[in-house]
């Protein structure tokens, strides 16, 4: 039915490994916790910063980088005493966080995901891609995750907000999707593309602005297998 399938990533194809978030909080509790916050308080701060930055990115259409988000967490842990950040080596911090992601990697949202991707890939002339907002985990790390999960073999290209500077529902991000599909040599209209995601604002409204079809899954109890119906 469609010539190209575009996928959101988080809560569409994959979801966080709960152990990653727990271990991440433990690291910040032991290394950056000069205000002596509890582990529960630090986990709450991570959720607050994540939600706040995601909302800002959706509203403004730009991208707050992972390093900035981690510094926000450290500042919040220490009651915004900014002197706590003077000795932080931010590149090493992200390197450590990437290693933690790879140690406790995200998992498939659904056990049907790979089967659905396989059957879509078998369709004649059907190509696939990723269009994902990022937060604490950069695109460079997610590419490694998707390679380990075997998902990257199905994707013709991957677009991440931290690499492009755009966040969904910014129409420029979806225009980049259209331009990338065209660069594949695929002659198709926006109406020939289906964007699959879980977020009514970032995914559905964003795609609709450029005349791209959309399908919401998971957040509304519709499974990814709906794509095969």
PDB file of C-alpha atoms in Angstrom:
ATOM      1  CA  UNK A   1       0.000   0.000   0.000  1.00  0.00           C
ATOM      2  CA  UNK A   2       2.898   2.374   0.757  1.00  0.00           C
ATOM      3  CA  UNK A   3       6.240   2.805  -0.961  1.00  0.00           C
ATOM      4  CA  UNK A   4       8.064   3.984   2.154  1.00  0.00           C
ATOM      5  CA  UNK A   5       7.618   3.342   5.878  1.00  0.00           C
ATOM      6  CA  UNK A   6       9.054   5.818   8.375  1.00  0.00           C
ATOM      7  CA  UNK A   7       9.301   4.783  12.023  1.00  0.00           C
ATOM      8  CA  UNK A   8       9.600   6.621  15.286  1.00  0.00           C
ATOM      9  CA  UNK A   9      11.945   4.776  17.664  1.00  0.00           C
ATOM     10  CA  UNK A  10      11.142   5.100  21.372  1.00  0.00           C
ATOM     11  CA  UNK A  11       7.905   3.419  22.451  1.00  0.00           C
ATOM     12  CA  UNK A  12       7.322   2.462  18.808  1.00  0.00           C
ATOM     13  CA  UNK A  13      10.109  -0.003  18.038  1.00  0.00           C
ATOM     14  CA  UNK A  14      11.980  -0.097  21.344  1.00  0.00           C
ATOM     15  CA  UNK A  15      11.611   0.846  25.009  1.00  0.00           C
ATOM     16  CA  UNK A  16      14.113   1.513  27.774  1.00  0.00           C
ATOM     17  CA  UNK A  17      15.736  -1.244  29.763  1.00  0.00           C
ATOM     18  CA  UNK A  18      14.603  -0.576  33.371  1.00  0.00           C
ATOM     19  CA  UNK A  19      18.002  -1.686  34.657  1.00  0.00           C
ATOM     20  CA  UNK A  20      19.697   1.077  32.650  1.00  0.00           C
ATOM     21  CA  UNK A  21      17.754   3.825  34.398  1.00  0.00           C
ATOM     22  CA  UNK A  22      18.416   2.280  37.810  1.00  0.00           C
ATOM     23  CA  UNK A  23      22.151   1.893  37.200  1.00  0.00           C
ATOM     24  CA  UNK A  24      22.380   5.407  35.735  1.00  0.00           C
ATOM     25  CA  UNK A  25      20.800   6.891  38.850  1.00  0.00           C
ATOM     26  CA  UNK A  26      23.229   4.930  41.020  1.00  0.00           C
ATOM     27  CA  UNK A  27      26.201   6.428  39.162  1.00  0.00           C
ATOM     28  CA  UNK A  28      24.925   9.973  39.580  1.00  0.00           C
ATOM     29  CA  UNK A  29      24.090   9.240  43.224  1.00  0.00           C
ATOM     30  CA  UNK A  30      27.673   8.181  43.944  1.00  0.00           C
ATOM     31  CA  UNK A  31      29.616  10.589  41.696  1.00  0.00           C
ATOM     32  CA  UNK A  32      27.704  13.865  41.427  1.00  0.00           C
ATOM     33  CA  UNK A  33      25.535  13.938  44.536  1.00  0.00           C
ATOM     34  CA  UNK A  34      27.136  16.653  46.655  1.00  0.00           C
ATOM     35  CA  UNK A  35      23.729  17.635  48.058  1.00  0.00           C
ATOM     36  CA  UNK A  36      23.208  14.082  49.355  1.00  0.00           C
ATOM     37  CA  UNK A  37      19.955  13.419  47.515  1.00  0.00           C
ATOM     38  CA  UNK A  38      18.391   9.975  47.848  1.00  0.00           C
ATOM     39  CA  UNK A  39      18.441   7.527  44.963  1.00  0.00           C
ATOM     40  CA  UNK A  40      14.673   7.921  44.587  1.00  0.00           C
ATOM     41  CA  UNK A  41      15.060  11.715  44.364  1.00  0.00           C
ATOM     42  CA  UNK A  42      17.688  11.365  41.643  1.00  0.00           C
ATOM     43  CA  UNK A  43      15.494   9.009  39.635  1.00  0.00           C
ATOM     44  CA  UNK A  44      12.702  11.585  39.915  1.00  0.00           C
ATOM     45  CA  UNK A  45      15.032  14.367  38.715  1.00  0.00           C
ATOM     46  CA  UNK A  46      15.966  12.303  35.653  1.00  0.00           C
ATOM     47  CA  UNK A  47      12.273  11.856  34.800  1.00  0.00           C
ATOM     48  CA  UNK A  48      11.604  15.572  35.273  1.00  0.00           C
ATOM     49  CA  UNK A  49      14.492  16.679  33.047  1.00  0.00           C
ATOM     50  CA  UNK A  50      13.600  14.092  30.409  1.00  0.00           C
ATOM     51  CA  UNK A  51       9.953  15.162  30.280  1.00  0.00           C
ATOM     52  CA  UNK A  52      10.793  18.873  30.343  1.00  0.00           C
ATOM     53  CA  UNK A  53      13.359  18.681  27.549  1.00  0.00           C
ATOM     54  CA  UNK A  54      11.130  16.479  25.390  1.00  0.00           C
ATOM     55  CA  UNK A  55       8.302  18.966  25.769  1.00  0.00           C
ATOM     56  CA  UNK A  56      10.561  21.920  24.950  1.00  0.00           C
ATOM     57  CA  UNK A  57      11.963  20.138  21.900  1.00  0.00           C
ATOM     58  CA  UNK A  58       8.469  19.392  20.625  1.00  0.00           C
ATOM     59  CA  UNK A  59       7.325  22.951  21.255  1.00  0.00           C
ATOM     60  CA  UNK A  60      10.339  24.746  19.753  1.00  0.00           C
ATOM     61  CA  UNK A  61      11.263  22.160  17.126  1.00  0.00           C
ATOM     62  CA  UNK A  62      14.967  22.221  17.908  1.00  0.00           C
ATOM     63  CA  UNK A  63      17.104  19.846  19.990  1.00  0.00           C
ATOM     64  CA  UNK A  64      18.545  20.002  23.493  1.00  0.00           C
ATOM     65  CA  UNK A  65      21.682  17.870  23.436  1.00  0.00           C
ATOM     66  CA  UNK A  66      22.343  14.925  25.748  1.00  0.00           C
ATOM     67  CA  UNK A  67      25.324  16.637  27.394  1.00  0.00           C
ATOM     68  CA  UNK A  68      23.150  19.626  28.277  1.00  0.00           C
ATOM     69  CA  UNK A  69      20.522  17.329  29.754  1.00  0.00           C
ATOM     70  CA  UNK A  70      23.057  15.521  31.929  1.00  0.00           C
ATOM     71  CA  UNK A  71      24.363  18.857  33.205  1.00  0.00           C
ATOM     72  CA  UNK A  72      20.790  19.905  34.001  1.00  0.00           C
ATOM     73  CA  UNK A  73      20.408  16.735  36.066  1.00  0.00           C
ATOM     74  CA  UNK A  74      23.612  17.402  37.977  1.00  0.00           C
ATOM     75  CA  UNK A  75      22.558  20.996  38.626  1.00  0.00           C
ATOM     76  CA  UNK A  76      19.134  19.879  39.885  1.00  0.00           C
ATOM     77  CA  UNK A  77      20.656  17.201  42.117  1.00  0.00           C
ATOM     78  CA  UNK A  78      22.818  19.873  43.756  1.00  0.00           C
ATOM     79  CA  UNK A  79      20.085  22.498  44.158  1.00  0.00           C
ATOM     80  CA  UNK A  80      21.476  24.519  41.258  1.00  0.00           C
ATOM     81  CA  UNK A  81      24.839  25.175  42.899  1.00  0.00           C
ATOM     82  CA  UNK A  82      26.638  25.486  39.563  1.00  0.00           C
ATOM     83  CA  UNK A  83      30.079  25.163  41.152  1.00  0.00           C
ATOM     84  CA  UNK A  84      29.385  21.409  41.227  1.00  0.00           C
ATOM     85  CA  UNK A  85      29.952  21.285  37.466  1.00  0.00           C
ATOM     86  CA  UNK A  86      33.448  22.801  37.452  1.00  0.00           C
ATOM     87  CA  UNK A  87      35.340  19.501  37.432  1.00  0.00           C
ATOM     88  CA  UNK A  88      33.002  17.503  35.209  1.00  0.00           C
ATOM     89  CA  UNK A  89      34.525  16.096  32.014  1.00  0.00           C
ATOM     90  CA  UNK A  90      31.408  16.042  29.878  1.00  0.00           C
ATOM     91  CA  UNK A  91      32.835  13.963  27.027  1.00  0.00           C
ATOM     92  CA  UNK A  92      33.955  11.276  29.460  1.00  0.00           C
ATOM     93  CA  UNK A  93      30.571  11.425  31.154  1.00  0.00           C
ATOM     94  CA  UNK A  94      28.735  10.735  27.907  1.00  0.00           C
ATOM     95  CA  UNK A  95      31.226   7.994  27.030  1.00  0.00           C
ATOM     96  CA  UNK A  96      30.436   6.322  30.343  1.00  0.00           C
ATOM     97  CA  UNK A  97      26.701   6.691  29.734  1.00  0.00           C
ATOM     98  CA  UNK A  98      27.023   5.165  26.259  1.00  0.00           C
ATOM     99  CA  UNK A  99      28.836   2.174  27.720  1.00  0.00           C
ATOM    100  CA  UNK A 100      26.025   1.828  30.250  1.00  0.00           C
ATOM    101  CA  UNK A 101      23.415   1.872  27.472  1.00  0.00           C
ATOM    102  CA  UNK A 102      25.272  -0.885  25.648  1.00  0.00           C
ATOM    103  CA  UNK A 103      25.548  -2.884  28.870  1.00  0.00           C
ATOM    104  CA  UNK A 104      21.824  -2.485  29.594  1.00  0.00           C
ATOM    105  CA  UNK A 105      20.435  -1.952  26.088  1.00  0.00           C
ATOM    106  CA  UNK A 106      16.870  -0.999  25.156  1.00  0.00           C
ATOM    107  CA  UNK A 107      14.549  -3.885  24.302  1.00  0.00           C
ATOM    108  CA  UNK A 108      11.888  -4.362  21.644  1.00  0.00           C
ATOM    109  CA  UNK A 109       8.549  -2.826  22.530  1.00  0.00           C
ATOM    110  CA  UNK A 110       6.852  -5.841  20.977  1.00  0.00           C
ATOM    111  CA  UNK A 111       7.992  -9.391  20.306  1.00  0.00           C
ATOM    112  CA  UNK A 112       6.412  -8.982  16.847  1.00  0.00           C
ATOM    113  CA  UNK A 113       8.637  -6.094  15.763  1.00  0.00           C
ATOM    114  CA  UNK A 114      11.273  -7.944  13.752  1.00  0.00           C
ATOM    115  CA  UNK A 115       8.700 -10.162  12.086  1.00  0.00           C
ATOM    116  CA  UNK A 116       6.700  -7.117  10.986  1.00  0.00           C
ATOM    117  CA  UNK A 117       9.812  -5.358   9.674  1.00  0.00           C
ATOM    118  CA  UNK A 118      10.825  -8.495   7.785  1.00  0.00           C
ATOM    119  CA  UNK A 119       7.457  -8.784   6.056  1.00  0.00           C
ATOM    120  CA  UNK A 120       7.391  -5.069   5.187  1.00  0.00           C
ATOM    121  CA  UNK A 121      10.909  -5.307   3.740  1.00  0.00           C
ATOM    122  CA  UNK A 122       9.795  -8.139   1.489  1.00  0.00           C
ATOM    123  CA  UNK A 123       7.204  -5.912  -0.153  1.00  0.00           C
ATOM    124  CA  UNK A 124       8.223  -4.874  -3.660  1.00  0.00           C
ATOM    125  CA  UNK A 125       9.802  -1.395  -3.771  1.00  0.00           C
ATOM    126  CA  UNK A 126       9.113  -0.747  -0.072  1.00  0.00           C
ATOM    127  CA  UNK A 127      11.877   1.129   1.754  1.00  0.00           C
ATOM    128  CA  UNK A 128      12.092   1.975   5.465  1.00  0.00           C
ATOM    129  CA  UNK A 129      13.687   4.590   7.673  1.00  0.00           C
ATOM    130  CA  UNK A 130      13.834   6.022  11.171  1.00  0.00           C
ATOM    131  CA  UNK A 131      12.787   9.515  12.288  1.00  0.00           C
ATOM    132  CA  UNK A 132      13.546   9.895  15.977  1.00  0.00           C
ATOM    133  CA  UNK A 133      13.783  12.596  18.610  1.00  0.00           C
ATOM    134  CA  UNK A 134      16.636  11.945  21.028  1.00  0.00           C
ATOM    135  CA  UNK A 135      17.189  12.804  24.675  1.00  0.00           C
ATOM    136  CA  UNK A 136      19.771  11.364  27.042  1.00  0.00           C
ATOM    137  CA  UNK A 137      20.904   8.909  24.342  1.00  0.00           C
ATOM    138  CA  UNK A 138      22.404  10.275  21.123  1.00  0.00           C
ATOM    139  CA  UNK A 139      21.884   9.031  17.607  1.00  0.00           C
ATOM    140  CA  UNK A 140      25.461   7.731  17.465  1.00  0.00           C
ATOM    141  CA  UNK A 141      24.671   5.412  20.376  1.00  0.00           C
ATOM    142  CA  UNK A 142      21.260   4.417  19.057  1.00  0.00           C
ATOM    143  CA  UNK A 143      22.849   3.335  15.782  1.00  0.00           C
ATOM    144  CA  UNK A 144      24.973   0.877  17.783  1.00  0.00           C
ATOM    145  CA  UNK A 145      21.911  -0.312  19.697  1.00  0.00           C
ATOM    146  CA  UNK A 146      19.913  -0.895  16.507  1.00  0.00           C
ATOM    147  CA  UNK A 147      22.819  -2.747  14.923  1.00  0.00           C
ATOM    148  CA  UNK A 148      23.018  -5.062  17.927  1.00  0.00           C
ATOM    149  CA  UNK A 149      19.251  -5.636  17.787  1.00  0.00           C
ATOM    150  CA  UNK A 150      19.400  -6.343  14.055  1.00  0.00           C
ATOM    151  CA  UNK A 151      17.064  -3.471  13.194  1.00  0.00           C
ATOM    152  CA  UNK A 152      19.544  -1.407  11.165  1.00  0.00           C
ATOM    153  CA  UNK A 153      19.532  -4.045   8.399  1.00  0.00           C
ATOM    154  CA  UNK A 154      15.930  -3.074   7.594  1.00  0.00           C
ATOM    155  CA  UNK A 155      16.520   0.683   7.456  1.00  0.00           C
ATOM    156  CA  UNK A 156      17.611   2.620   4.394  1.00  0.00           C
ATOM    157  CA  UNK A 157      18.518   5.618   6.549  1.00  0.00           C
ATOM    158  CA  UNK A 158      18.220   6.927  10.104  1.00  0.00           C
ATOM    159  CA  UNK A 159      17.448  10.531  11.075  1.00  0.00           C
ATOM    160  CA  UNK A 160      18.000  11.753  14.645  1.00  0.00           C
ATOM    161  CA  UNK A 161      17.170  15.114  16.175  1.00  0.00           C
ATOM    162  CA  UNK A 162      20.583  15.560  17.785  1.00  0.00           C
ATOM    163  CA  UNK A 163      22.270  15.092  14.394  1.00  0.00           C
ATOM    164  CA  UNK A 164      19.901  17.266  12.366  1.00  0.00           C
ATOM    165  CA  UNK A 165      19.048  19.945  14.945  1.00  0.00           C
ATOM    166  CA  UNK A 166      15.317  19.395  14.348  1.00  0.00           C
ATOM    167  CA  UNK A 167      12.810  17.707  16.631  1.00  0.00           C
ATOM    168  CA  UNK A 168       9.403  16.374  15.683  1.00  0.00           C
ATOM    169  CA  UNK A 169       6.851  17.805  14.983  1.00  0.00           C
ATOM    170  CA  UNK A 170       9.039  20.445  13.269  1.00  0.00           C
ATOM    171  CA  UNK A 171       8.011  20.310   9.576  1.00  0.00           C
ATOM    172  CA  UNK A 172      11.671  20.768   8.601  1.00  0.00           C
ATOM    173  CA  UNK A 173      12.429  17.383  10.166  1.00  0.00           C
ATOM    174  CA  UNK A 174       9.681  15.746   8.124  1.00  0.00           C
ATOM    175  CA  UNK A 175      10.862  17.608   5.026  1.00  0.00           C
ATOM    176  CA  UNK A 176      14.280  16.070   5.629  1.00  0.00           C
ATOM    177  CA  UNK A 177      12.532  12.706   5.615  1.00  0.00           C
ATOM    178  CA  UNK A 178      10.984  13.496   2.226  1.00  0.00           C
ATOM    179  CA  UNK A 179      14.334  14.692   0.845  1.00  0.00           C
ATOM    180  CA  UNK A 180      16.071  11.544   2.098  1.00  0.00           C
ATOM    181  CA  UNK A 181      13.454   9.302   0.512  1.00  0.00           C
ATOM    182  CA  UNK A 182      13.928  11.156  -2.776  1.00  0.00           C
ATOM    183  CA  UNK A 183      17.688  10.638  -2.518  1.00  0.00           C
ATOM    184  CA  UNK A 184      17.046   6.887  -2.565  1.00  0.00           C
ATOM    185  CA  UNK A 185      15.780   7.299  -6.098  1.00  0.00           C
ATOM    186  CA  UNK A 186      12.290   6.473  -4.915  1.00  0.00           C
ATOM    187  CA  UNK A 187       9.737   8.522  -6.824  1.00  0.00           C
ATOM    188  CA  UNK A 188       6.874   8.826  -4.402  1.00  0.00           C
ATOM    189  CA  UNK A 189       4.567  11.510  -3.089  1.00  0.00           C
ATOM    190  CA  UNK A 190       4.106  12.303   0.616  1.00  0.00           C
ATOM    191  CA  UNK A 191       0.854  10.362   0.351  1.00  0.00           C
ATOM    192  CA  UNK A 192       2.892   7.280  -0.603  1.00  0.00           C
ATOM    193  CA  UNK A 193       4.701   7.416   2.772  1.00  0.00           C
ATOM    194  CA  UNK A 194       3.458   6.132   6.127  1.00  0.00           C
ATOM    195  CA  UNK A 195       5.025   7.429   9.344  1.00  0.00           C
ATOM    196  CA  UNK A 196       4.506   5.094  12.311  1.00  0.00           C
ATOM    197  CA  UNK A 197       4.822   6.385  15.863  1.00  0.00           C
ATOM    198  CA  UNK A 198       3.231   6.590  19.301  1.00  0.00           C
ATOM    199  CA  UNK A 199       2.954  10.362  19.877  1.00  0.00           C
ATOM    200  CA  UNK A 200      -0.129  12.270  18.630  1.00  0.00           C
ATOM    201  CA  UNK A 201       1.780  15.568  18.535  1.00  0.00           C
ATOM    202  CA  UNK A 202       5.299  14.639  17.449  1.00  0.00           C
ATOM    203  CA  UNK A 203       4.353  11.841  15.061  1.00  0.00           C
ATOM    204  CA  UNK A 204       0.755  12.232  13.882  1.00  0.00           C
ATOM    205  CA  UNK A 205       0.483  16.037  13.763  1.00  0.00           C
ATOM    206  CA  UNK A 206       4.045  16.371  12.485  1.00  0.00           C
ATOM    207  CA  UNK A 207       3.495  14.027   9.552  1.00  0.00           C
ATOM    208  CA  UNK A 208       0.114  15.515   8.727  1.00  0.00           C
ATOM    209  CA  UNK A 209       1.632  18.964   8.198  1.00  0.00           C
ATOM    210  CA  UNK A 210       3.403  17.706   5.071  1.00  0.00           C
ATOM    211  CA  UNK A 211       0.680  15.398   3.816  1.00  0.00           C
ATOM    212  CA  UNK A 212       2.423  12.258   5.074  1.00  0.00           C
ATOM    213  CA  UNK A 213       0.150   9.469   6.253  1.00  0.00           C
ATOM    214  CA  UNK A 214       0.499   8.404   9.871  1.00  0.00           C
ATOM    215  CA  UNK A 215      -0.357   5.473  12.097  1.00  0.00           C
ATOM    216  CA  UNK A 216      -0.249   5.620  15.885  1.00  0.00           C
ATOM    217  CA  UNK A 217       0.548   2.374  17.694  1.00  0.00           C
ATOM    218  CA  UNK A 218       1.242   1.116  21.228  1.00  0.00           C
ATOM    219  CA  UNK A 219       0.108   4.235  23.109  1.00  0.00           C
ATOM    220  CA  UNK A 220      -3.438   3.557  21.875  1.00  0.00           C
ATOM    221  CA  UNK A 221      -3.346  -0.257  22.241  1.00  0.00           C
ATOM    222  CA  UNK A 222      -2.928  -0.740  18.465  1.00  0.00           C
ATOM    223  CA  UNK A 223      -0.034  -3.218  17.918  1.00  0.00           C
ATOM    224  CA  UNK A 224       2.688  -2.918  15.300  1.00  0.00           C
ATOM    225  CA  UNK A 225       1.166  -5.958  13.541  1.00  0.00           C
ATOM    226  CA  UNK A 226      -1.587  -3.596  12.359  1.00  0.00           C
ATOM    227  CA  UNK A 227       0.846  -2.649   9.572  1.00  0.00           C
ATOM    228  CA  UNK A 228       0.331  -6.072   8.011  1.00  0.00           C
ATOM    229  CA  UNK A 229      -3.466  -5.855   7.885  1.00  0.00           C
TER     230      UNK A 229
END
